[in-house]
CSV table of C-alpha atoms in Angstrom, one decimal:
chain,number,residue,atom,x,y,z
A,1,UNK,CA,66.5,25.8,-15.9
A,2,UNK,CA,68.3,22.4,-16.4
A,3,UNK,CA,67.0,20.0,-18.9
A,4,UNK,CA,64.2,17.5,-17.9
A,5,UNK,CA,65.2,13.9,-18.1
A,6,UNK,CA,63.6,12.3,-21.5
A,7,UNK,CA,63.2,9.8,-23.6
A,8,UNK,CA,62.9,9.6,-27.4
A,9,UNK,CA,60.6,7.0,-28.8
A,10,UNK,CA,60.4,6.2,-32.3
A,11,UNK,CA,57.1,4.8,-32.4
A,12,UNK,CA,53.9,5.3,-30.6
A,13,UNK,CA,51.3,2.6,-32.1
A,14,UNK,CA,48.8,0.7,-29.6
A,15,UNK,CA,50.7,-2.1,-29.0
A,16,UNK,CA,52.6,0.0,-27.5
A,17,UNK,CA,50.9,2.3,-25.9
A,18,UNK,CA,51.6,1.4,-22.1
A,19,UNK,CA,55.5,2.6,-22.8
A,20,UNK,CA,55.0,6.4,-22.8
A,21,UNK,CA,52.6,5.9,-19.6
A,22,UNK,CA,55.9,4.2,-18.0
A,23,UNK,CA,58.2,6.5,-19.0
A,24,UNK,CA,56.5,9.3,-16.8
A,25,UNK,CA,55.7,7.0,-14.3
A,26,UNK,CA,59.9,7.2,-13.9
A,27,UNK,CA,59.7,10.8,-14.4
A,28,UNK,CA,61.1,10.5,-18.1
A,29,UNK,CA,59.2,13.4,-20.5
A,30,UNK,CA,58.3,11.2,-23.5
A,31,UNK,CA,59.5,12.5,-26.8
A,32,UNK,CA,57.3,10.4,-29.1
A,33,UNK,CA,57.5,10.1,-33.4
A,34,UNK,CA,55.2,8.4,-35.0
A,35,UNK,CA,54.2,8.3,-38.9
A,36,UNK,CA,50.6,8.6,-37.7
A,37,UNK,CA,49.4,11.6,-36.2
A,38,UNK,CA,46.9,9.8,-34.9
A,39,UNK,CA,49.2,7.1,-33.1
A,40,UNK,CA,48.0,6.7,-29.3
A,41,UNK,CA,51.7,7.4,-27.9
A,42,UNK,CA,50.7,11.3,-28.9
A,43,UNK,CA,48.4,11.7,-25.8
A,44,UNK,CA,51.5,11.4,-23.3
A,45,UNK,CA,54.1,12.8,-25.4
A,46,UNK,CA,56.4,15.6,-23.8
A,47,UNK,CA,56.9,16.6,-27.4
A,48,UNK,CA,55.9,15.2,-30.9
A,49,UNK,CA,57.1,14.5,-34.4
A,50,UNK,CA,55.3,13.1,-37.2
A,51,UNK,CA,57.5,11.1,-39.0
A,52,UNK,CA,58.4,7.9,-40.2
A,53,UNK,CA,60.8,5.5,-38.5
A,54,UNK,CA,62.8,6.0,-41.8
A,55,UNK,CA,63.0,9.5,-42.2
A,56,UNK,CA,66.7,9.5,-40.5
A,57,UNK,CA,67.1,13.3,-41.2
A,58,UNK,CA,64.0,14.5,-40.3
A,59,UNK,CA,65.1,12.8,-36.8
A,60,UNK,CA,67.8,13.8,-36.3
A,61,UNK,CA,67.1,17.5,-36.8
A,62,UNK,CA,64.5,17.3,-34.6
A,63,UNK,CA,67.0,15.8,-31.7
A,64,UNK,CA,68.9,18.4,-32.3
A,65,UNK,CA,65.9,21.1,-31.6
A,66,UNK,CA,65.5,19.1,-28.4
A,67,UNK,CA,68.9,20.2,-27.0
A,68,UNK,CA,68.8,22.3,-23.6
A,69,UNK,CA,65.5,21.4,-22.9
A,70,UNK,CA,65.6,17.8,-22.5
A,71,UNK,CA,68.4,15.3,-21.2
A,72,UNK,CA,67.4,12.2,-23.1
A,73,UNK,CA,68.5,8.9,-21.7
A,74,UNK,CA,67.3,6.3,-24.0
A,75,UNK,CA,66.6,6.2,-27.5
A,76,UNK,CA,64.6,3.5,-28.8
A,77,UNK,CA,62.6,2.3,-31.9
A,78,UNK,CA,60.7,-1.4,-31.7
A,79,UNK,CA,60.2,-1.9,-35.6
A,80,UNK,CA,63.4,-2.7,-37.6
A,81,UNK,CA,62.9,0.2,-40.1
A,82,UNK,CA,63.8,2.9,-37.6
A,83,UNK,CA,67.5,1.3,-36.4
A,84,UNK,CA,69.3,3.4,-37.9
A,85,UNK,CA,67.3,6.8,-37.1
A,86,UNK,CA,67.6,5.7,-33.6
A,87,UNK,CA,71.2,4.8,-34.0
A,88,UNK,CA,71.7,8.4,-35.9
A,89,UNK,CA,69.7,10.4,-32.9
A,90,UNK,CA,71.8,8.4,-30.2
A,91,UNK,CA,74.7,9.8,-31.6
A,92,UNK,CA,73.5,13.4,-32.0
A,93,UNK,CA,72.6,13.5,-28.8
A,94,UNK,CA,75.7,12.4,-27.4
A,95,UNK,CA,74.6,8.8,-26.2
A,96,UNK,CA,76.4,5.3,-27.1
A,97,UNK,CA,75.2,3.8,-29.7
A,98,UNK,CA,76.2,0.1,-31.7
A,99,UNK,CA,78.1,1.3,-35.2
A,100,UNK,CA,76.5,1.5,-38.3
A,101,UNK,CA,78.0,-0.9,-39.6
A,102,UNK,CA,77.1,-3.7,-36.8
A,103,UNK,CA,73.1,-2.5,-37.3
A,104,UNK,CA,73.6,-3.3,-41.0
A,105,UNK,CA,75.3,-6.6,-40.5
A,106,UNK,CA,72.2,-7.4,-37.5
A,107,UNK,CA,69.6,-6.4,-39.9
A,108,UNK,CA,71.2,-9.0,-42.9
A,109,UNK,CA,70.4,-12.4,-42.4
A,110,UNK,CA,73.3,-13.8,-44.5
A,111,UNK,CA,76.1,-11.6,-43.0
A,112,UNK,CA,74.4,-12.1,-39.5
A,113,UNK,CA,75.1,-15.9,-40.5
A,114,UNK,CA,78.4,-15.6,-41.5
A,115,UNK,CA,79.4,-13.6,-38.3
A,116,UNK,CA,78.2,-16.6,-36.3
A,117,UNK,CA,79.7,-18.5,-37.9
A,118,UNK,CA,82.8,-17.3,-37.9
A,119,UNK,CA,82.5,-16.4,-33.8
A,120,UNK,CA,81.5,-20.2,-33.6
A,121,UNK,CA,78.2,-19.5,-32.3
A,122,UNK,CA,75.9,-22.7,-33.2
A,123,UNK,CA,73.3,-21.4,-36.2
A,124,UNK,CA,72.0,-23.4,-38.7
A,125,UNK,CA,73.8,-24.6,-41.8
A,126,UNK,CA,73.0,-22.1,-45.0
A,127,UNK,CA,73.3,-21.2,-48.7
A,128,UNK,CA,72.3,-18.1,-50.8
A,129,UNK,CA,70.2,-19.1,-53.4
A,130,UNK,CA,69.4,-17.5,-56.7
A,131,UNK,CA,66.9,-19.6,-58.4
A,132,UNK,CA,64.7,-22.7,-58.1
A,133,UNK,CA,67.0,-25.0,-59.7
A,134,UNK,CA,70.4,-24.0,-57.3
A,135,UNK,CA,67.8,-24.5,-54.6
A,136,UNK,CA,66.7,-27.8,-55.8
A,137,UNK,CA,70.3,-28.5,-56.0
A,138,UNK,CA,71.2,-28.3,-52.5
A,139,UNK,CA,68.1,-29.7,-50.7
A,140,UNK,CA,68.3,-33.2,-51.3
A,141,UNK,CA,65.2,-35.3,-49.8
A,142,UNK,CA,64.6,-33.3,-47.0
A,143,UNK,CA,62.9,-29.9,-46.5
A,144,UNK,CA,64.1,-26.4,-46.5
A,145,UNK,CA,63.5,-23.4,-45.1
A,146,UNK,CA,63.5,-19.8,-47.0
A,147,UNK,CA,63.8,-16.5,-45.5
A,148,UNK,CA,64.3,-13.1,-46.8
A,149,UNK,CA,68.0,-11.9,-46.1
A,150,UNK,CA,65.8,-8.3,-44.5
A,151,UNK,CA,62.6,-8.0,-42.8
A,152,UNK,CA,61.1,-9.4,-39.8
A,153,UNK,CA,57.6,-11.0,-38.6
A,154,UNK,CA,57.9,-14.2,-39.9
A,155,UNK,CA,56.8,-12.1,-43.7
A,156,UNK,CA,58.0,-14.4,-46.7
A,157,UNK,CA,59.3,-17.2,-44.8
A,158,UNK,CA,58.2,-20.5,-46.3
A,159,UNK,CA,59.0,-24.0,-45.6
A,160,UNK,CA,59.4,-26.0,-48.8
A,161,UNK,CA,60.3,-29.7,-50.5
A,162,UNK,CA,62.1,-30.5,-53.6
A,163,UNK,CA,58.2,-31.6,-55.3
A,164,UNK,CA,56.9,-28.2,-54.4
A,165,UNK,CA,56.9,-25.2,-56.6
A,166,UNK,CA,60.4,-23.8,-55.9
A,167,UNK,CA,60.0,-20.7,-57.9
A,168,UNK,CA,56.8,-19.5,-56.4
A,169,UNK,CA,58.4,-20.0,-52.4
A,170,UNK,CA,61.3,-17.7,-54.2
A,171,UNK,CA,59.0,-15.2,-54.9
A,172,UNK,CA,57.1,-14.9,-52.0
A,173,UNK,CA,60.5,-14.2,-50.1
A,174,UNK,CA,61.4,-11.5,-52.2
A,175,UNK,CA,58.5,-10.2,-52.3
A,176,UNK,CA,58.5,-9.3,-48.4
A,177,UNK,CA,61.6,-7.9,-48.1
A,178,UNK,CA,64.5,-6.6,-50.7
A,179,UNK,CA,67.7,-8.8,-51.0
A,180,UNK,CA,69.2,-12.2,-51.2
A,181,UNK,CA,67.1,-15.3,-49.9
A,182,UNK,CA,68.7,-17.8,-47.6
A,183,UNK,CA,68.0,-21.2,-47.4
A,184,UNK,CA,68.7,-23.7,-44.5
A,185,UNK,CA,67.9,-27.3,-43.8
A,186,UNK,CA,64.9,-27.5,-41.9
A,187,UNK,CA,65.6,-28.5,-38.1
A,188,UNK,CA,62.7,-29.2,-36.2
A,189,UNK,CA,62.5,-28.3,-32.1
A,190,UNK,CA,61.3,-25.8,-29.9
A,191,UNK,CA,61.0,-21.7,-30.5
A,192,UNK,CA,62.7,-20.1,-28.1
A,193,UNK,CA,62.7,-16.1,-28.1
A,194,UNK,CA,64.6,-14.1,-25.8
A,195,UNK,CA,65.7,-10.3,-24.7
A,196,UNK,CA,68.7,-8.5,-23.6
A,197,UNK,CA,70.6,-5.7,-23.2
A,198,UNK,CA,74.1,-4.3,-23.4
A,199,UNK,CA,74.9,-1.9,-21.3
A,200,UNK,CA,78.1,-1.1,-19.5
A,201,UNK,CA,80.4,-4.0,-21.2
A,202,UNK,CA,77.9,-6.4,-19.5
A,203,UNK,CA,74.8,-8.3,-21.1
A,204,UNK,CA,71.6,-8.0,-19.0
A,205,UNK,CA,69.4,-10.9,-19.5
A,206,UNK,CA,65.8,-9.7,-19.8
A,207,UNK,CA,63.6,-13.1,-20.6
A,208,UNK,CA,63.2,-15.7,-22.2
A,209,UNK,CA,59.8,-16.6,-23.8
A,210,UNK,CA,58.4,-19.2,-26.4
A,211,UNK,CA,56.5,-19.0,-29.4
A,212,UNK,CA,54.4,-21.7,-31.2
A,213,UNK,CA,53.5,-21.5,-34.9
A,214,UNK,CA,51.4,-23.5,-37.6
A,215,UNK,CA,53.0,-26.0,-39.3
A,216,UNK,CA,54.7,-25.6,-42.6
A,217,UNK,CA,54.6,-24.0,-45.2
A,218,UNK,CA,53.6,-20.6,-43.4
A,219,UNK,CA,55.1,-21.3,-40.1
A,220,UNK,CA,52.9,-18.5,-38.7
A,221,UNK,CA,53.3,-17.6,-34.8
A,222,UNK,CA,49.7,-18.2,-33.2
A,223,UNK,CA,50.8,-17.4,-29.8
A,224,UNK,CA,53.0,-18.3,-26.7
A,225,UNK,CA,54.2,-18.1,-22.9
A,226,UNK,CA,56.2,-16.3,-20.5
A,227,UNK,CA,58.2,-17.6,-19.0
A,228,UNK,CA,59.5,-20.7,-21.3
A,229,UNK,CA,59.2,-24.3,-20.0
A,230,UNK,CA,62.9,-24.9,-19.9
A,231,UNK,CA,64.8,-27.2,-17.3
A,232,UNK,CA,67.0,-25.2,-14.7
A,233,UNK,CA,70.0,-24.0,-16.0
A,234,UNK,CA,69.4,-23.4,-19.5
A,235,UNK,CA,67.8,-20.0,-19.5
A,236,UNK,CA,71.4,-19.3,-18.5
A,237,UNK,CA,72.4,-21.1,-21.5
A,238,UNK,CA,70.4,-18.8,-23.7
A,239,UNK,CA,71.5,-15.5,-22.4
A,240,UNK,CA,74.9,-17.0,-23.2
A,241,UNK,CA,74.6,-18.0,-26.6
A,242,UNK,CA,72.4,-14.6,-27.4
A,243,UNK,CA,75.0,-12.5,-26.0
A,244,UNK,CA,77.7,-14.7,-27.6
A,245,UNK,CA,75.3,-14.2,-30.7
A,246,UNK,CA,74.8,-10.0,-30.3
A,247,UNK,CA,78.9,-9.9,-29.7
A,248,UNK,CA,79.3,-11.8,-33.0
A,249,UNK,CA,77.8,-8.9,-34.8
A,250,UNK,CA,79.5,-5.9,-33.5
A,251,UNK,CA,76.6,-5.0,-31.4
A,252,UNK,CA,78.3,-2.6,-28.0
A,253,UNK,CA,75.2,-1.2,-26.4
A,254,UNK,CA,71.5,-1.3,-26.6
A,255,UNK,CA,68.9,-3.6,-26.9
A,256,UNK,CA,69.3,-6.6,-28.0
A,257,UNK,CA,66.5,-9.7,-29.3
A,258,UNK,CA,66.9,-13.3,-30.3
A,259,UNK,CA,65.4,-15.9,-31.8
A,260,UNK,CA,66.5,-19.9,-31.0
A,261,UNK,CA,66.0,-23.2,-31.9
A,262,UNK,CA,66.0,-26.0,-29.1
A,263,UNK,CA,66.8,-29.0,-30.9
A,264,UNK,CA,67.3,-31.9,-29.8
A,265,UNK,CA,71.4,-31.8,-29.8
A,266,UNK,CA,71.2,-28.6,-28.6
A,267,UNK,CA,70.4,-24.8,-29.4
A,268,UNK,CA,71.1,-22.9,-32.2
A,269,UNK,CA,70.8,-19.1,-32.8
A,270,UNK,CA,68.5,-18.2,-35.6
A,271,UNK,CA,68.9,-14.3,-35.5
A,272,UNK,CA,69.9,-11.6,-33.1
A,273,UNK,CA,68.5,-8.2,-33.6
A,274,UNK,CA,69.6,-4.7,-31.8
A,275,UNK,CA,66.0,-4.1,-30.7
A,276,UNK,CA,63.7,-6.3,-28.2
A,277,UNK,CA,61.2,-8.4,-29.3
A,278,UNK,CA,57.8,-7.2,-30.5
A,279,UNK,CA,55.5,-5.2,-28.2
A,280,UNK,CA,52.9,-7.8,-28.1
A,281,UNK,CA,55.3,-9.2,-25.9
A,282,UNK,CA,58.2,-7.2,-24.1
A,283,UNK,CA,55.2,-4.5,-23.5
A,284,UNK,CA,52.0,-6.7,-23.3
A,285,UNK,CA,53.0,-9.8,-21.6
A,286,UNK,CA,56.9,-10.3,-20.1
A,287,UNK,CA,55.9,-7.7,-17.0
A,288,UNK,CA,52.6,-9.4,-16.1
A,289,UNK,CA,54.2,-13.0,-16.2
A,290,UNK,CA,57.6,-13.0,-15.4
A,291,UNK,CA,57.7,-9.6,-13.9
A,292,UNK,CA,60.7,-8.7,-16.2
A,293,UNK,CA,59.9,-5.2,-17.7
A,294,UNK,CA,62.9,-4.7,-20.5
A,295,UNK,CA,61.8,-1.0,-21.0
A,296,UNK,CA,62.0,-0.1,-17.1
A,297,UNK,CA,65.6,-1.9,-17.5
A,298,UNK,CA,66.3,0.8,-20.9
A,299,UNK,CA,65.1,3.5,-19.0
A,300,UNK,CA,65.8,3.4,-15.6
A,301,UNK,CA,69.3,1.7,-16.0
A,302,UNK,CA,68.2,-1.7,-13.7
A,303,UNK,CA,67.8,-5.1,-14.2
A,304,UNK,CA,64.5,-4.7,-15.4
A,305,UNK,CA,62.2,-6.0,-12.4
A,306,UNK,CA,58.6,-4.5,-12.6
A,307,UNK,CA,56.9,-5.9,-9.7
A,308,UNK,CA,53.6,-6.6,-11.6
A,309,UNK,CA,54.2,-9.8,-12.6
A,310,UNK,CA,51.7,-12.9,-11.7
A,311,UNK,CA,54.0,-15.7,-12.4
A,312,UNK,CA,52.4,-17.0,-15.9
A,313,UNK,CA,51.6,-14.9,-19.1
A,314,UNK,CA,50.0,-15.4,-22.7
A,315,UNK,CA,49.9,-13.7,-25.9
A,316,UNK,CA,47.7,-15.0,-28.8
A,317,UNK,CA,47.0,-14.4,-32.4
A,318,UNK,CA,42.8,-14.0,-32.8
A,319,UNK,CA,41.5,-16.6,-34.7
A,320,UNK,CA,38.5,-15.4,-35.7
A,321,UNK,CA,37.0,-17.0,-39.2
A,322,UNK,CA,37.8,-15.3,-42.5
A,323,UNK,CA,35.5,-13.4,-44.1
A,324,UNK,CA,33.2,-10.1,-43.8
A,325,UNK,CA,33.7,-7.9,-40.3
A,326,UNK,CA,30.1,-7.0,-39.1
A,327,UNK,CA,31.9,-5.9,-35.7
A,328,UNK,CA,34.5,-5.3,-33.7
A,329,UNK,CA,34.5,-5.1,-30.0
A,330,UNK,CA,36.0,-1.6,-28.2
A,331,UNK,CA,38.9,-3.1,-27.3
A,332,UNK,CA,38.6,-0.4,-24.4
A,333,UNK,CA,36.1,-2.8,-22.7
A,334,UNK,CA,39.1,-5.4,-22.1
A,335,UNK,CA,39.3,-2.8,-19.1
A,336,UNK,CA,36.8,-5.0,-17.3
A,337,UNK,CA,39.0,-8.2,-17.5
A,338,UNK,CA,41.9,-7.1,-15.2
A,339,UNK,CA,44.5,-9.9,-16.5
A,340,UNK,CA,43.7,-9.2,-19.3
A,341,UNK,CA,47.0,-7.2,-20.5
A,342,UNK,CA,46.1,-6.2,-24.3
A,343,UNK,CA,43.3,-6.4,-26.7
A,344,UNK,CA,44.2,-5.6,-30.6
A,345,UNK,CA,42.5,-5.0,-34.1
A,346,UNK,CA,44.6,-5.2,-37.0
A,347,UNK,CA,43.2,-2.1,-39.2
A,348,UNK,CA,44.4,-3.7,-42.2
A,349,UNK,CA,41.8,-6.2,-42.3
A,350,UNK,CA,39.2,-3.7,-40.4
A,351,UNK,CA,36.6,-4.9,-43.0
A,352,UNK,CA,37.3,-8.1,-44.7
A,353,UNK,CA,39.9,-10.8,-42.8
A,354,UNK,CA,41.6,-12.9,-45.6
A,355,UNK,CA,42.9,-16.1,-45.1
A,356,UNK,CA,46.5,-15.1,-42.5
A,357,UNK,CA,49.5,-16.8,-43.5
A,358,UNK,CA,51.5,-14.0,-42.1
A,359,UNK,CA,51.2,-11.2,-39.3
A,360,UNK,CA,50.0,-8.5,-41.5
A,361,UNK,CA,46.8,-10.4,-42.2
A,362,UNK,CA,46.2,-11.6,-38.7
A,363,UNK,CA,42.8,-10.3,-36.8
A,364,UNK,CA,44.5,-9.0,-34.1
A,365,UNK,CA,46.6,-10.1,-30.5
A,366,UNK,CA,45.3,-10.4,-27.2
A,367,UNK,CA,47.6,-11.1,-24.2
A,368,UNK,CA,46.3,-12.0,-20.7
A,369,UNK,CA,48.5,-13.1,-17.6
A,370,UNK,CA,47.4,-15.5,-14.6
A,371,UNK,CA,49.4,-17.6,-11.7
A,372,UNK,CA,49.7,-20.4,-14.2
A,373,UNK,CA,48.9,-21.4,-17.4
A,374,UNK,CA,45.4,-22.5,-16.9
A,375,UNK,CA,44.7,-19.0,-15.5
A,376,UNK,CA,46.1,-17.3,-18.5
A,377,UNK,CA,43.9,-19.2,-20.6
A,378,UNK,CA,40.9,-18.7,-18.3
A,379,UNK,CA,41.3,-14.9,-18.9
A,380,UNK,CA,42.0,-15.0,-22.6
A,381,UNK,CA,38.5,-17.0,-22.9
A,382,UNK,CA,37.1,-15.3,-20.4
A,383,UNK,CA,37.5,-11.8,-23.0
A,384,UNK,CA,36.9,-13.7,-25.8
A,385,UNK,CA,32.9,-15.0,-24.4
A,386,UNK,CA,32.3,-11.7,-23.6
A,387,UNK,CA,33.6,-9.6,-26.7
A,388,UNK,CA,30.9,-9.4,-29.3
A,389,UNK,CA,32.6,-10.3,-32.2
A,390,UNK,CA,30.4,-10.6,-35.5
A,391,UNK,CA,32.0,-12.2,-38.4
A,392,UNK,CA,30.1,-13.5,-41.7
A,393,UNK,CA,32.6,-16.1,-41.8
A,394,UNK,CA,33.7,-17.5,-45.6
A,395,UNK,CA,32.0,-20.3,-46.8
A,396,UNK,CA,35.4,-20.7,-48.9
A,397,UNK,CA,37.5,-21.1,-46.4
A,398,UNK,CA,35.8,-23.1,-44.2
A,399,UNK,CA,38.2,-26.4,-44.2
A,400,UNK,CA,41.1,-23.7,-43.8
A,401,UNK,CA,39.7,-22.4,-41.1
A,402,UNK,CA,38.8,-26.2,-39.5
A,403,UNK,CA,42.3,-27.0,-39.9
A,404,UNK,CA,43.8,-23.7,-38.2
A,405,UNK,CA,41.2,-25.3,-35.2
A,406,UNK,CA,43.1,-28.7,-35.2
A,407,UNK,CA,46.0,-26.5,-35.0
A,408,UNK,CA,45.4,-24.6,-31.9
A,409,UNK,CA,45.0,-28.4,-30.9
A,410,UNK,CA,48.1,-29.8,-31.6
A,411,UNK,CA,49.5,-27.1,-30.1
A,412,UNK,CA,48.0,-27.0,-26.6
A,413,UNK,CA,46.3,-24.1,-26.7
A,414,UNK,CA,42.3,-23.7,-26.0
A,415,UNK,CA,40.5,-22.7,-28.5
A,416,UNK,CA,38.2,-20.8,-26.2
A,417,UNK,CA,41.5,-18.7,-25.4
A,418,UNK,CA,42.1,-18.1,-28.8
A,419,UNK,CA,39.3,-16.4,-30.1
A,420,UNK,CA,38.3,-19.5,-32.6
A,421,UNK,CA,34.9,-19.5,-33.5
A,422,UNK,CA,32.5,-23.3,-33.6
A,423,UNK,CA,31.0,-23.7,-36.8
A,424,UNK,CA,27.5,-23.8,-36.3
């Protein structure tokens, strides 16, 4: 009997859950892990392990047990943790893979910086900083930006000025993610986020999105569109620079995200991971807008076209009120709201939502997809005025939460599209 074409997925949460249902829609057997035996990616999976994305070994033997029965094609893993277990199974099973060494250098912000720089990509100017007074040092009058050299999601990042309290920013940073903490002059312009993939010696360019975010110090992402306003030409540019960008790094083969600055004298690449972006949306909202599907393009070796789209998609944090959860709606009843593409609960704040300043506090996503933007935002409202959220909203919070509304504002986006809830 030959071995059934497969594909091994390290991770099979709800956001995304749509990318086992596409792998046998290809006639790909989905070989699913998850940490969770619970995780939704389970219920289509050709075979199972319970694992985390960090268990390397535990991976890779079971890859191995896989042998003569499957003929896996793609390996991938969305969340950075499991890069290197995907990279590792890759190579036991005999398929390219980036080196180790290139994943390590992708997944470090200050080496990923000083491979730009040295490719003469255009990334911001830097410094590693060890303590609140070396920052204070090198900022000057302007204000900074702080990352965590590792992690991902926007977790630690905070956007300071020499009067605020240095050491504190500093230890948020570390405190999301080990390692150094880079700091970089803070440029101000548009968010640009796009996909990829290497493949063959040639870069396939697989969308280009943009993101919109509160203002600093959190600089959390509340939401954005597919495809990006951009003026003809310069999606172009940005394939260029990311692949420019993903070269820089070592990167060979694989998938490939970035994120970009649009300044106004030009881009500038922020980061490039080997991964695409989040499932909220390269599952959730590139193939109902654009029509670009970057798992279709992993899996069935094509540019990634999925024939879905409607021309205009939008994902969105819920801004629902902090405080006590007296309900949640089935997000199963988003069913009923055909463009509406995904409807999500963080479990973490199941209960109680704090104040969010980062993703792992957030309510939840939705993403809905129309002919244009209006459209989008018609069907994101459209869910949110018929969901039966109940929330005993914070007293406490109240002028946080009124500010977060003149946010969605400034932005553009309608607050009937975003889940936000009118004080009474």
């Amino acid at each position: 009997m030959s071995a059934e074409p497969a594909v091994y997925l390290i991770g099979g949460g709800p956001l995304a859950a749509r990318v086992p249902r596409l792998a046998r829609e290809l006639g790909l057997a989905p070989i699913v892990a998850d940490r969770d035996p619970s995780a939704p990616g389970f219920a289509h999976a050709a075979e199972r392990l319970v694992a985390d994305g960090t268990a390397a070994e535990e991976h890779v033997a079971f890859a191995r047990s896989l042998r003569g029965r499957f003929a896996v094609r793609a390996v991938y893993c969305g969340g950075e943790h499991g890069l290197e277990a995907a990279r590792r199974v890759a190579v036991e099973l005999g398929l390219p893979a980036s080196s180790e060494a290139a994943i390590a250098r992708a997944l470090d912000k200050v080496a990923s910086k000083e491979a730009f720089r040295a490719a003469g990509v255009p990334t911001p100017e830097g410094i590693v900083v060890a303590d609140a007074g070396e920052l204070r040092a090198a900022m000057g009058e302007g204000r900074w930006i702080l990352k965590p050299s590792g992690g991902s999601g926007s977790r630690g990042v905070r956007i300071v000025r020499p009067k605020d309290d240095l050491a504190a920013a500093l230890d948020v940073c570390r405190a999301a993610a080990p390692g150094a903490v880079l700091a970089e002059p803070f440029l101000e312009g548009r968010s640009i986020d796009a996909n990829g993939l290497l493949r063959d010696g040639e870069y396939v360019p697989l969308g280009v999105l943009e993101k919109y975010a509160t203002p600093p110090p959190s600089r959390l992402p509340l939401g954005g569109y597919d495809p990006a306003a951009l003026p003809d030409g310069e999606a172009e540019e940005v394939y260029a620079i990311v692949e420019r960008g993903a070269r820089a790094l070592g990167l060979a083969v694989g998938p490939v995200k970035a994120d970009l600055l649009r300044t106004a004298e030009g881009y500038v690449l922020l980061e490039v991971a080997p991964r695409f972006h989040g499932d909220v949306t390269t599952v959730n909202t590139l193939p109902f807008g654009s029509g670009i599907d970057p798992m279709r393009a992993l899996f069935e070796g094509s540019a990634g076209a999925s024939g879905t789209g409607n021309g205009f998609a939008a994902w969105r944090v819920i801004c629902l009120p902090p405080g006590r959860v007296e309900r949640w709606p089935d997000p199963r009843s988003a069913e009923d709201h055909p463009d509406v593409t995904l409807v999500w609960h963080n479990p973490r704040v199941a209960e109680r939502i704090p104040r969010y300043d980062d993703t792992t506090r957030i309510p939840g996503y939705a993403c809905a997809c129309g002919q244009d933007r209006d459209e989008a935002e018609e069907a994101l409202a459209g869910w949110f005025a018929a969901a039966d959220y109940r929330i005993e909203a914070d007293e406490a919070e109240r002028d946080w939460y009124r500010a977060l509304g003149e946010e969605l504002d400034a932005i553009g986006f309608t607050r009937a599209g975003s889940g936000y809830v009118e004080a009474p």
